[in-house]
Amino acid sequence: MIRRSSDLETRLEHLPLADAVAAIRDAALASAERAAPAIDRIPQPHRASAINLAHYLGLRALDVREVQKQLARRGLSSLGRCEAAVLPMLDAVLGNLVLLDAAAANRPCPPAPSAQRDGGTIAGLGDGQARLDARSAAALGPRPADRAVRVMVTMPTTAANDPVFSLQCVNAGMDLARVNAANDDAEVWSRMLGHVRAASDATGRAVSVMMDLPGPKLRVARVIDAKRKVVEKVRVRSGDAFLVLRHSTKRKAAPKGVIGVGVTLDGALRRIRPGDRVIFDDGKIEACVERVEATGAACVVTRAPDRGANLRQAKGVNLPDTAIDVPAVSDDDLAVLDGFGDRVDLVALSFARAPDDVDALLDALTLRGLGHLGVLLKVETREGFERLPELLLALLRWPVSAVMVARGDLAVECGFERLAEVQEQVMWLCEASHTPAIWATQVLEGLAKEGRPTRAEITDAAMGQRAECVMLNKGPHVVDAVRVLDDLLRRMAPHQRKKTPMLRALGVAQHTGGRR
């Protein structure tokens, strides 16, 4: 949906400032016109959000850094926080420029241009934030006291047997509980849900429950050593060769003397090509496909620790360069919906890559009469990130929705060096579409697992203030992590809201006359 316009970018640098802002505004409007067929499919309550997203994409198709510098020099908004209300911000800036230019020339002020509004666009600067707040409450539950950001906790298996655990989490500040359907079984999930609901009732605090659908997670199904023996693991180093098998159950698919790796989704390899990357265990081992054979993809390890790494059964596999040909909504997902759809508040779609993936889940929910459920889209693949505007437009057709920034898989798929910019872009696009965002993966992990956070973890957790929710993963000290995160988010609330610094009085000495 983003169309680069190098000609316009070149002209922006040479236009008078007001004309440059007007040209940016025209580009935003043109972007919405191009997106009209997709926007028309979205129900009226969310159409304004879709239009604003299209305006934002039109703005961000341009490099406006020079315009920003000039606006800042004149004491005006540099458009750096316009996500939630793009057109009203452009109108306000343009109106102020017209006023300033007229005053400087001592002439009457002409009226600033305004867009035709049919009730489907954002009418004022505060409307976008109001829509985001309302959608956050609908998807994630009511806003907690003294902080705008909710806290989500992944339920460990022990939560099924220990009702006190859920009570401790709620008392420490948990607002949402995540039940991961990729682990455990229906009986365990049922007991978890019962304990969370009981803790909510006992404390009088509203606690929502999210069921994370397992989705088409690609994992190592089996490892076959050079002697054709099935083993739990093999140790590999840079330069080692192995074969990713098309048929994970066939032990003899790999020739003798060659390590074979079977994966859980045979269809994942249908479109694999030479040069594609194959990544194991959250990036610990990276390989490249050298050739594609009848039995599978012949790979060579291109990155591994100096001492090597174990390639193990059940570890995750990422194919960031391959179009994976498997359904986004699996039979296991449908079984979870059938068993728990009426017992949870929202469900999470894993590994979505295209709008059709979102449509598949929405159709399944509609067929089962589960239109009341919220839908959470997990952004965790490179294709899902690159097509996020399309995915958001598909998601806006559903009454209640949210997005999770799944930074673990995103780092593997897009590269660790790109994670910082990728996670920021996901957050910006979510805000532009007024979709609540969840900051996830390894938040306060050292504290949750080891009982002590690192300094970097504290800073990372504070960045969660820019989202509508922060998710904690499992660990023996997760209750302490909830308590620390709750305190941290409360402390940050007066200082930061989304991207906007809040200029509360500084808690430092005010005298500047030197030593006393």
Short mmCIF file of C-alpha atoms in Angstrom, two decimals:
data_model
loop_
_atom_site.label_atom_id
_atom_site.label_comp_id
_atom_site.label_asym_id
_atom_site.label_seq_id
_atom_site.Cartn_x
_atom_site.Cartn_y
_atom_site.Cartn_z
CA MET A 1 0.00 0.00 0.00
CA ILE A 2 2.96 2.34 0.54
CA ARG A 3 4.02 4.03 -2.71
CA ARG A 4 7.30 5.87 -2.69
CA SER A 5 7.26 9.21 -4.49
CA SER A 6 10.81 10.36 -5.13
CA ASP A 7 9.63 13.20 -7.41
CA LEU A 8 7.47 14.68 -4.66
CA GLU A 9 10.25 14.24 -2.10
CA THR A 10 12.57 16.21 -4.37
CA ARG A 11 9.99 18.98 -4.79
CA LEU A 12 9.31 19.18 -1.03
CA GLU A 13 12.83 20.45 -0.41
CA HIS A 14 12.34 23.37 -2.79
CA LEU A 15 8.73 24.36 -2.00
CA PRO A 16 7.77 27.09 0.46
CA LEU A 17 7.02 25.45 3.78
CA ALA A 18 3.24 25.89 3.64
CA ASP A 19 3.17 24.49 0.10
CA ALA A 20 5.30 21.52 1.21
CA VAL A 21 2.88 20.70 4.04
CA ALA A 22 -0.05 21.08 1.63
CA ALA A 23 1.66 18.64 -0.76
CA ILE A 24 2.13 16.14 2.08
CA ARG A 25 -1.54 16.55 2.94
CA ASP A 26 -2.51 15.89 -0.69
CA ALA A 27 -0.38 12.72 -0.64
CA ALA A 28 -2.20 11.53 2.49
CA LEU A 29 -5.60 12.12 0.87
CA ALA A 30 -4.51 10.38 -2.33
CA SER A 31 -3.41 7.35 -0.29
CA ALA A 32 -6.89 7.10 1.22
CA GLU A 33 -8.43 7.29 -2.26
CA ARG A 34 -6.27 4.40 -3.44
CA ALA A 35 -7.27 2.35 -0.39
CA ALA A 36 -10.98 3.07 -0.85
CA PRO A 37 -11.94 -0.47 -2.00
CA ALA A 38 -10.44 -1.99 1.15
CA ILE A 39 -11.80 0.78 3.39
CA ASP A 40 -15.33 0.32 2.01
CA ARG A 41 -15.35 -3.25 3.37
CA ILE A 42 -14.89 -2.01 6.94
CA PRO A 43 -17.97 -1.33 9.09
CA GLN A 44 -18.67 2.31 9.92
CA PRO A 45 -17.49 2.22 13.57
CA HIS A 46 -13.93 1.45 12.42
CA ARG A 47 -13.88 3.15 9.03
CA ALA A 48 -12.38 6.34 10.44
CA SER A 49 -9.48 4.27 11.79
CA ALA A 50 -8.91 2.70 8.37
CA ILE A 51 -8.93 6.12 6.69
CA ASN A 52 -6.46 7.46 9.23
CA LEU A 53 -4.18 4.46 8.61
CA ALA A 54 -4.30 5.19 4.88
CA HIS A 55 -3.46 8.85 5.54
CA TYR A 56 -0.50 7.76 7.66
CA LEU A 57 0.77 5.42 4.94
CA GLY A 58 0.59 8.27 2.44
CA LEU A 59 2.59 10.49 4.78
CA ARG A 60 5.17 7.80 5.54
CA ALA A 61 5.69 7.05 1.85
CA LEU A 62 7.60 10.34 1.82
CA ASP A 63 10.85 11.43 3.41
CA VAL A 64 9.72 14.59 5.22
CA ARG A 65 12.74 15.09 7.46
CA GLU A 66 13.70 18.43 5.94
CA VAL A 67 10.13 19.68 6.32
CA GLN A 68 10.19 18.54 9.94
CA LYS A 69 13.33 20.57 10.62
CA GLN A 70 11.77 23.70 9.17
CA LEU A 71 8.55 23.23 11.16
CA ALA A 72 10.50 22.77 14.39
CA ARG A 73 12.48 25.97 13.72
CA ARG A 74 9.19 27.85 13.54
CA GLY A 75 7.94 26.39 16.82
CA LEU A 76 5.31 24.18 15.19
CA SER A 77 4.56 20.48 15.41
CA SER A 78 7.07 18.53 13.34
CA LEU A 79 4.45 15.78 12.67
CA GLY A 80 6.45 13.32 14.78
CA ARG A 81 3.42 12.40 16.91
CA CYS A 82 0.65 12.53 14.33
CA GLU A 83 -0.11 8.79 14.16
CA ALA A 84 -3.54 8.83 15.81
CA ALA A 85 -4.88 11.85 13.87
CA VAL A 86 -2.93 12.47 10.69
CA LEU A 87 -5.22 14.79 8.76
CA PRO A 88 -6.21 16.97 11.74
CA MET A 89 -2.52 17.42 12.58
CA LEU A 90 -1.67 18.38 9.00
CA ASP A 91 -4.63 20.78 8.96
CA ALA A 92 -3.55 22.36 12.25
CA VAL A 93 0.05 22.80 11.10
CA LEU A 94 -1.03 24.18 7.75
CA GLY A 95 -3.48 26.57 9.42
CA ASN A 96 -0.78 27.85 11.75
CA LEU A 97 1.61 28.34 8.85
CA VAL A 98 -1.00 30.35 6.97
CA LEU A 99 -1.53 32.53 10.06
CA LEU A 100 2.21 33.08 10.57
CA ASP A 101 2.84 33.90 6.92
CA ALA A 102 -0.10 36.31 6.80
CA ALA A 103 1.05 38.04 9.99
CA ALA A 104 4.60 38.35 8.67
CA ALA A 105 3.33 39.93 5.46
CA ASN A 106 0.77 42.12 7.30
CA ARG A 107 -2.10 40.83 5.17
CA PRO A 108 -5.52 39.30 5.99
CA CYS A 109 -5.43 35.61 6.79
CA PRO A 110 -7.01 33.37 4.11
CA PRO A 111 -8.92 30.27 5.28
CA ALA A 112 -6.85 27.14 5.66
CA PRO A 113 -7.90 24.17 3.50
CA SER A 114 -9.96 21.42 5.08
CA ALA A 115 -10.94 17.98 3.91
CA GLN A 116 -14.48 17.00 3.05
CA ARG A 117 -15.70 14.92 5.97
CA ASP A 118 -18.61 12.51 5.73
CA GLY A 119 -18.50 11.23 9.30
CA GLY A 120 -15.90 8.63 8.39
CA THR A 121 -12.75 10.62 9.13
CA ILE A 122 -11.17 11.92 12.31
CA ALA A 123 -12.70 15.29 13.15
CA GLY A 124 -10.24 16.59 15.73
CA LEU A 125 -6.78 16.07 17.19
CA GLY A 126 -8.13 14.28 20.28
CA ASP A 127 -10.49 11.94 18.44
CA GLY A 128 -7.82 9.47 17.40
CA GLN A 129 -6.56 8.94 20.94
CA ALA A 130 -10.15 8.61 22.17
CA ARG A 131 -10.78 5.87 19.60
CA LEU A 132 -7.60 4.06 20.61
CA ASP A 133 -8.53 4.26 24.29
CA ALA A 134 -12.02 2.91 23.61
CA ARG A 135 -10.73 0.03 21.50
CA SER A 136 -8.11 -0.78 24.14
CA ALA A 137 -10.79 -1.04 26.83
CA ALA A 138 -12.92 -3.26 24.59
CA ALA A 139 -10.06 -5.63 23.76
CA LEU A 140 -7.93 -5.62 26.90
CA GLY A 141 -10.31 -4.67 29.67
CA PRO A 142 -10.71 -1.46 31.67
CA ARG A 143 -7.76 0.83 32.19
CA PRO A 144 -6.08 0.17 35.55
CA ALA A 145 -5.84 2.90 38.16
CA ASP A 146 -2.73 5.13 37.93
CA ARG A 147 -1.41 3.57 34.70
CA ALA A 148 -2.61 3.40 31.11
CA VAL A 149 -0.80 0.16 30.26
CA ARG A 150 -2.18 -3.26 31.14
CA VAL A 151 -0.11 -6.22 32.32
CA MET A 152 -0.57 -9.66 30.76
CA VAL A 153 0.91 -12.83 32.30
CA THR A 154 1.47 -16.18 30.57
CA MET A 155 0.05 -18.92 32.78
CA PRO A 156 2.55 -21.69 33.61
CA THR A 157 1.44 -25.30 33.95
CA THR A 158 1.60 -24.97 37.73
CA ALA A 159 -1.22 -22.40 37.53
CA ALA A 160 -3.59 -25.31 36.82
CA ASN A 161 -2.85 -26.94 40.17
CA ASP A 162 -2.19 -23.91 42.36
CA PRO A 163 -5.14 -21.50 42.71
CA VAL A 164 -3.01 -19.24 44.93
CA PHE A 165 -0.73 -18.43 41.96
CA SER A 166 -3.50 -16.69 40.01
CA LEU A 167 -4.59 -14.81 43.13
CA GLN A 168 -1.02 -13.60 43.71
CA CYS A 169 -0.73 -12.43 40.10
CA VAL A 170 -3.98 -10.49 40.28
CA ASN A 171 -3.03 -8.88 43.58
CA ALA A 172 0.38 -7.95 42.11
CA GLY A 173 -1.22 -6.16 39.15
CA MET A 174 -2.14 -8.69 36.43
CA ASP A 175 -4.92 -7.44 34.13
CA LEU A 176 -4.94 -10.24 31.56
CA ALA A 177 -4.04 -13.93 31.70
CA ARG A 178 -2.61 -15.66 28.63
CA VAL A 179 -3.28 -19.37 28.18
CA ASN A 180 -0.96 -20.81 25.53
CA ALA A 181 -2.76 -23.60 23.69
CA ALA A 182 0.54 -24.70 22.12
CA ASN A 183 1.40 -26.23 25.51
CA ASP A 184 -0.38 -28.56 27.97
CA ASP A 185 -3.90 -29.87 27.20
CA ALA A 186 -7.59 -29.04 27.54
CA GLU A 187 -7.86 -30.29 31.10
CA VAL A 188 -4.95 -28.09 32.22
CA TRP A 189 -6.34 -25.05 30.37
CA SER A 190 -9.73 -25.55 31.98
CA ARG A 191 -8.28 -25.54 35.50
CA MET A 192 -6.18 -22.45 34.69
CA LEU A 193 -9.28 -20.61 33.53
CA GLY A 194 -11.20 -21.61 36.62
CA HIS A 195 -8.48 -20.31 38.93
CA VAL A 196 -8.13 -17.00 37.04
CA ARG A 197 -11.88 -16.41 37.15
CA ALA A 198 -11.96 -17.27 40.86
CA ALA A 199 -9.10 -14.84 41.57
CA SER A 200 -10.89 -12.11 39.64
CA ASP A 201 -14.07 -12.66 41.66
CA ALA A 202 -12.20 -12.79 44.97
CA THR A 203 -10.35 -9.51 44.36
CA GLY A 204 -13.11 -7.64 42.56
CA ARG A 205 -10.66 -6.81 39.74
CA ALA A 206 -11.68 -7.40 36.14
CA VAL A 207 -9.21 -9.86 34.60
CA SER A 208 -9.53 -10.86 30.94
CA VAL A 209 -8.37 -14.20 29.53
CA MET A 210 -6.66 -14.64 26.17
CA MET A 211 -6.41 -18.06 24.54
CA ASP A 212 -3.34 -18.16 22.30
CA LEU A 213 -4.15 -20.55 19.44
CA PRO A 214 -1.27 -22.92 18.60
CA GLY A 215 -1.25 -22.08 14.89
CA PRO A 216 1.05 -23.65 12.30
CA LYS A 217 4.21 -23.55 14.41
CA LEU A 218 7.11 -25.12 12.57
CA ARG A 219 9.29 -27.27 14.81
CA VAL A 220 11.89 -30.02 14.56
CA ALA A 221 9.91 -33.28 14.53
CA ARG A 222 12.86 -35.66 14.55
CA VAL A 223 16.62 -35.70 14.17
CA ILE A 224 18.36 -38.52 12.28
CA ASP A 225 22.09 -38.92 12.68
CA ALA A 226 24.57 -39.94 10.01
CA LYS A 227 23.93 -43.64 10.83
CA ARG A 228 20.18 -43.24 10.14
CA LYS A 229 19.41 -43.50 13.83
CA VAL A 230 16.72 -41.29 15.36
CA VAL A 231 18.31 -39.25 18.15
CA GLU A 232 17.25 -36.45 20.44
CA LYS A 233 19.94 -34.09 19.18
CA VAL A 234 23.05 -33.68 17.06
CA ARG A 235 25.77 -31.10 17.51
CA VAL A 236 26.47 -28.90 14.50
CA ARG A 237 29.01 -26.20 13.72
CA SER A 238 29.44 -23.64 10.97
CA GLY A 239 30.07 -25.42 7.67
CA ASP A 240 28.24 -28.64 8.61
CA ALA A 241 25.75 -30.03 6.10
CA PHE A 242 22.34 -31.58 6.75
CA LEU A 243 19.08 -32.30 4.93
CA VAL A 244 15.73 -30.83 5.95
CA LEU A 245 13.38 -33.67 5.03
CA ARG A 246 10.14 -33.26 3.13
CA HIS A 247 8.61 -36.23 4.96
CA SER A 248 9.38 -36.00 8.65
CA THR A 249 8.25 -39.55 9.44
CA LYS A 250 10.53 -41.37 7.01
CA ARG A 251 13.77 -42.31 8.70
CA LYS A 252 15.45 -43.44 5.47
CA ALA A 253 14.68 -40.27 3.58
CA ALA A 254 18.17 -39.02 4.43
CA PRO A 255 21.08 -40.86 2.79
CA LYS A 256 23.48 -42.66 5.04
CA GLY A 257 26.22 -40.34 6.25
CA VAL A 258 23.97 -37.25 6.09
CA ILE A 259 22.20 -35.71 9.07
CA GLY A 260 18.42 -35.52 8.49
CA VAL A 261 16.04 -33.07 10.14
CA GLY A 262 12.30 -33.69 9.90
CA VAL A 263 9.91 -30.80 10.56
CA THR A 264 6.34 -30.78 11.82
CA LEU A 265 4.74 -29.19 8.75
CA ASP A 266 5.63 -31.04 5.57
CA GLY A 267 3.88 -28.37 3.48
CA ALA A 268 6.33 -25.76 4.75
CA LEU A 269 8.97 -26.99 2.29
CA ARG A 270 6.85 -26.95 -0.89
CA ARG A 271 8.17 -23.55 -1.98
CA ILE A 272 11.65 -23.56 -0.46
CA ARG A 273 14.41 -22.43 -2.84
CA PRO A 274 18.20 -22.34 -2.96
CA GLY A 275 19.45 -19.35 -1.00
CA ASP A 276 16.58 -19.43 1.51
CA ARG A 277 17.53 -19.30 5.17
CA VAL A 278 16.57 -21.99 7.68
CA ILE A 279 16.85 -20.86 11.31
CA PHE A 280 16.61 -23.09 14.38
CA ASP A 281 16.03 -22.51 18.08
CA ASP A 282 15.36 -18.76 18.10
CA GLY A 283 18.41 -18.00 15.99
CA LYS A 284 21.03 -20.20 17.67
CA ILE A 285 21.65 -22.04 14.39
CA GLU A 286 21.28 -20.49 10.95
CA ALA A 287 21.65 -22.41 7.70
CA CYS A 288 21.29 -21.71 4.00
CA VAL A 289 19.66 -23.94 1.39
CA GLU A 290 22.24 -24.99 -1.21
CA ARG A 291 19.96 -27.12 -3.37
CA VAL A 292 16.50 -28.65 -3.33
CA GLU A 293 16.24 -32.41 -3.79
CA ALA A 294 13.37 -34.86 -4.02
CA THR A 295 13.81 -35.81 -0.37
CA GLY A 296 14.24 -32.29 0.97
CA ALA A 297 16.42 -29.21 1.14
CA ALA A 298 20.20 -29.67 1.40
CA CYS A 299 21.53 -27.02 3.81
CA VAL A 300 24.84 -25.80 5.17
CA VAL A 301 25.18 -24.19 8.59
CA THR A 302 26.23 -20.56 8.11
CA ARG A 303 26.05 -19.36 11.71
CA ALA A 304 26.46 -21.18 15.01
CA PRO A 305 28.30 -20.57 18.30
CA ASP A 306 32.05 -21.10 18.17
CA ARG A 307 31.71 -24.33 20.14
CA GLY A 308 28.77 -25.53 18.10
CA ALA A 309 25.14 -25.94 19.11
CA ASN A 310 22.73 -28.81 19.58
CA LEU A 311 20.08 -29.22 16.91
CA ARG A 312 17.26 -30.72 19.02
CA GLN A 313 13.83 -32.19 18.60
CA ALA A 314 10.86 -29.87 19.33
CA LYS A 315 12.87 -26.68 18.81
CA GLY A 316 11.38 -23.96 16.61
CA VAL A 317 12.22 -23.54 12.93
CA ASN A 318 11.89 -20.27 11.00
CA LEU A 319 11.87 -19.93 7.21
CA PRO A 320 11.94 -16.13 6.78
CA ASP A 321 12.57 -16.25 3.01
CA THR A 322 10.09 -19.01 2.14
CA ALA A 323 6.38 -18.69 1.34
CA ILE A 324 5.02 -21.34 3.70
CA ASP A 325 2.08 -23.17 2.12
CA VAL A 326 0.07 -24.24 5.18
CA PRO A 327 -3.31 -23.09 6.52
CA ALA A 328 -3.14 -20.27 9.07
CA VAL A 329 -5.98 -21.80 11.09
CA SER A 330 -5.27 -25.45 11.84
CA ASP A 331 -7.55 -28.26 12.97
CA ASP A 332 -6.02 -27.88 16.43
CA ASP A 333 -7.00 -24.21 16.42
CA LEU A 334 -10.59 -25.07 15.53
CA ALA A 335 -10.71 -27.67 18.29
CA VAL A 336 -9.60 -25.02 20.80
CA LEU A 337 -12.29 -22.64 19.55
CA ASP A 338 -14.92 -25.36 19.89
CA GLY A 339 -13.87 -26.21 23.43
CA PHE A 340 -13.00 -22.81 24.87
CA GLY A 341 -14.45 -20.10 22.63
CA ASP A 342 -17.27 -19.40 25.06
CA ARG A 343 -14.95 -19.32 28.10
CA VAL A 344 -12.36 -16.71 27.13
CA ASP A 345 -12.40 -13.04 26.17
CA LEU A 346 -10.10 -13.01 23.15
CA VAL A 347 -8.11 -15.40 20.97
CA ALA A 348 -4.72 -14.87 19.36
CA LEU A 349 -3.91 -15.78 15.76
CA SER A 350 -0.36 -17.06 15.37
CA PHE A 351 1.95 -16.71 12.35
CA ALA A 352 -0.43 -14.68 10.18
CA ARG A 353 1.18 -13.73 6.90
CA ALA A 354 -1.63 -12.40 4.70
CA PRO A 355 -5.16 -10.94 4.97
CA ASP A 356 -6.58 -14.34 4.00
CA ASP A 357 -5.15 -15.71 7.26
CA VAL A 358 -7.11 -13.14 9.26
CA ASP A 359 -10.23 -13.86 7.19
CA ALA A 360 -9.91 -17.58 7.95
CA LEU A 361 -10.07 -16.96 11.70
CA LEU A 362 -12.87 -14.42 11.43
CA ASP A 363 -14.90 -16.88 9.33
CA ALA A 364 -14.30 -19.66 11.86
CA LEU A 365 -15.45 -17.43 14.72
CA THR A 366 -18.54 -16.29 12.81
CA LEU A 367 -19.48 -19.87 11.92
CA ARG A 368 -19.35 -20.79 15.62
CA GLY A 369 -21.33 -17.79 16.82
CA LEU A 370 -18.28 -16.31 18.57
CA GLY A 371 -18.62 -12.78 17.26
CA HIS A 372 -18.27 -11.44 20.81
CA LEU A 373 -14.64 -12.61 21.09
CA GLY A 374 -11.78 -10.21 20.63
CA VAL A 375 -9.15 -11.17 18.05
CA LEU A 376 -5.46 -10.57 18.68
CA LEU A 377 -3.06 -10.68 15.73
CA LYS A 378 0.49 -11.75 16.57
CA VAL A 379 3.07 -10.10 14.31
CA GLU A 380 5.87 -12.65 14.30
CA THR A 381 6.85 -13.33 10.68
CA ARG A 382 8.71 -11.16 8.20
CA GLU A 383 5.88 -11.40 5.70
CA GLY A 384 3.37 -10.53 8.42
CA PHE A 385 5.36 -7.40 9.26
CA GLU A 386 5.80 -6.37 5.63
CA ARG A 387 2.06 -6.79 4.98
CA LEU A 388 0.93 -5.34 8.29
CA PRO A 389 -1.15 -2.51 6.75
CA GLU A 390 -3.20 -5.09 4.84
CA LEU A 391 -3.53 -7.25 7.95
CA LEU A 392 -4.70 -4.27 10.00
CA LEU A 393 -7.36 -3.40 7.43
CA ALA A 394 -8.59 -7.00 7.57
CA LEU A 395 -8.60 -6.88 11.36
CA LEU A 396 -10.62 -3.64 11.40
CA ARG A 397 -13.56 -5.57 9.98
CA TRP A 398 -13.92 -7.27 13.38
CA PRO A 399 -15.58 -5.44 16.30
CA VAL A 400 -12.81 -5.99 18.90
CA SER A 401 -9.14 -6.54 18.05
CA ALA A 402 -5.53 -5.95 19.10
CA VAL A 403 -1.98 -6.68 17.91
CA MET A 404 0.92 -8.36 19.71
CA VAL A 405 4.48 -7.34 18.84
CA ALA A 406 6.01 -10.82 19.13
CA ARG A 407 9.60 -9.64 19.28
CA GLY A 408 11.19 -13.07 19.63
CA ASP A 409 10.14 -14.49 16.27
CA LEU A 410 10.33 -11.04 14.68
CA ALA A 411 14.00 -10.79 15.64
CA VAL A 412 14.70 -14.19 14.12
CA GLU A 413 12.70 -13.52 10.94
CA CYS A 414 13.83 -9.93 10.30
CA GLY A 415 17.28 -10.06 11.90
CA PHE A 416 18.26 -8.96 15.39
CA GLU A 417 19.91 -5.85 13.98
CA ARG A 418 16.53 -4.72 12.58
CA LEU A 419 14.39 -5.50 15.62
CA ALA A 420 14.49 -1.99 17.11
CA GLU A 421 13.20 -0.32 13.94
CA VAL A 422 10.73 -3.11 13.17
CA GLN A 423 9.08 -3.04 16.58
CA GLU A 424 8.77 0.75 16.37
CA GLN A 425 7.13 0.57 12.95
CA VAL A 426 4.62 -2.02 14.19
CA MET A 427 3.73 0.29 17.08
CA TRP A 428 3.32 3.32 14.78
CA LEU A 429 1.04 1.44 12.38
CA CYS A 430 -1.05 0.13 15.26
CA GLU A 431 -1.52 3.63 16.63
CA ALA A 432 -2.42 4.96 13.19
CA SER A 433 -5.18 2.35 12.93
CA HIS A 434 -6.23 2.91 16.58
CA THR A 435 -5.42 -0.73 17.32
CA PRO A 436 -4.14 -1.53 20.83
CA ALA A 437 -0.62 -3.00 20.85
CA ILE A 438 0.92 -5.53 23.24
CA TRP A 439 4.68 -5.35 23.96
CA ALA A 440 5.86 -8.96 24.29
CA THR A 441 8.80 -11.36 24.55
CA GLN A 442 11.52 -11.47 27.23
CA VAL A 443 10.16 -8.53 29.23
CA LEU A 444 11.88 -8.72 32.66
CA GLU A 445 12.92 -12.26 31.76
CA GLY A 446 15.92 -12.26 34.09
CA LEU A 447 13.69 -11.26 36.99
CA ALA A 448 10.98 -13.79 36.13
CA LYS A 449 13.43 -16.67 35.70
CA GLU A 450 16.36 -15.83 37.96
CA GLY A 451 14.88 -13.43 40.49
CA ARG A 452 16.97 -10.41 39.47
CA PRO A 453 16.51 -8.09 36.48
CA THR A 454 19.29 -6.61 34.39
CA ARG A 455 19.54 -2.87 33.91
CA ALA A 456 18.71 -3.31 30.22
CA GLU A 457 15.53 -5.20 31.15
CA ILE A 458 14.28 -2.31 33.26
CA THR A 459 14.81 0.11 30.39
CA ASP A 460 13.12 -2.27 27.95
CA ALA A 461 10.13 -2.71 30.27
CA ALA A 462 9.81 1.07 30.58
CA MET A 463 9.54 1.22 26.77
CA GLY A 464 6.34 -0.77 27.17
CA GLN A 465 4.74 2.53 28.23
CA ARG A 466 4.38 3.15 24.49
CA ALA A 467 2.01 0.19 24.14
CA GLU A 468 -1.41 -0.53 25.62
CA CYS A 469 -0.28 -3.76 27.30
CA VAL A 470 2.97 -5.49 28.29
CA MET A 471 3.23 -9.28 28.42
CA LEU A 472 5.35 -11.28 30.86
CA ASN A 473 6.38 -14.86 30.19
CA LYS A 474 6.67 -17.73 32.63
CA GLY A 475 9.25 -18.13 35.36
CA PRO A 476 9.50 -19.11 39.04
CA HIS A 477 9.63 -15.43 40.04
CA VAL A 478 6.92 -14.14 37.70
CA VAL A 479 4.78 -12.79 40.57
CA ASP A 480 7.69 -10.56 41.56
CA ALA A 481 8.02 -9.54 37.91
CA VAL A 482 4.34 -8.53 37.83
CA ARG A 483 4.82 -6.45 40.96
CA VAL A 484 7.93 -4.70 39.57
CA LEU A 485 6.31 -4.08 36.18
CA ASP A 486 3.19 -2.66 37.81
CA ASP A 487 5.33 -0.27 39.87
CA LEU A 488 7.49 0.70 36.88
CA LEU A 489 4.50 1.46 34.65
CA ARG A 490 2.91 3.57 37.39
CA ARG A 491 6.14 5.54 37.79
CA MET A 492 6.44 6.10 34.03
CA ALA A 493 2.79 7.09 33.52
CA PRO A 494 3.32 10.78 34.52
CA HIS A 495 6.42 10.98 32.29
CA GLN A 496 5.43 9.26 29.03
CA ARG A 497 2.22 8.47 27.11
CA LYS A 498 2.81 6.58 23.90
CA LYS A 499 5.50 8.62 22.08
CA THR A 500 4.70 11.83 23.93
CA PRO A 501 6.88 12.97 26.86
CA MET A 502 4.74 14.38 29.66
CA LEU A 503 6.47 17.41 31.15
CA ARG A 504 5.87 16.73 34.80
CA ALA A 505 8.06 18.77 37.16
CA LEU A 506 11.54 17.28 37.45
CA GLY A 507 12.57 15.88 40.81
CA VAL A 508 15.95 17.63 40.81
CA ALA A 509 17.43 20.66 42.55
CA GLN A 510 16.28 23.92 40.96
CA HIS A 511 19.13 26.27 41.95
CA THR A 512 21.70 26.87 39.20
CA GLY A 513 24.12 29.20 40.92
CA GLY A 514 26.86 26.64 41.42
CA ARG A 515 28.07 25.11 44.67
CA ARG A 516 26.56 26.28 47.94
#
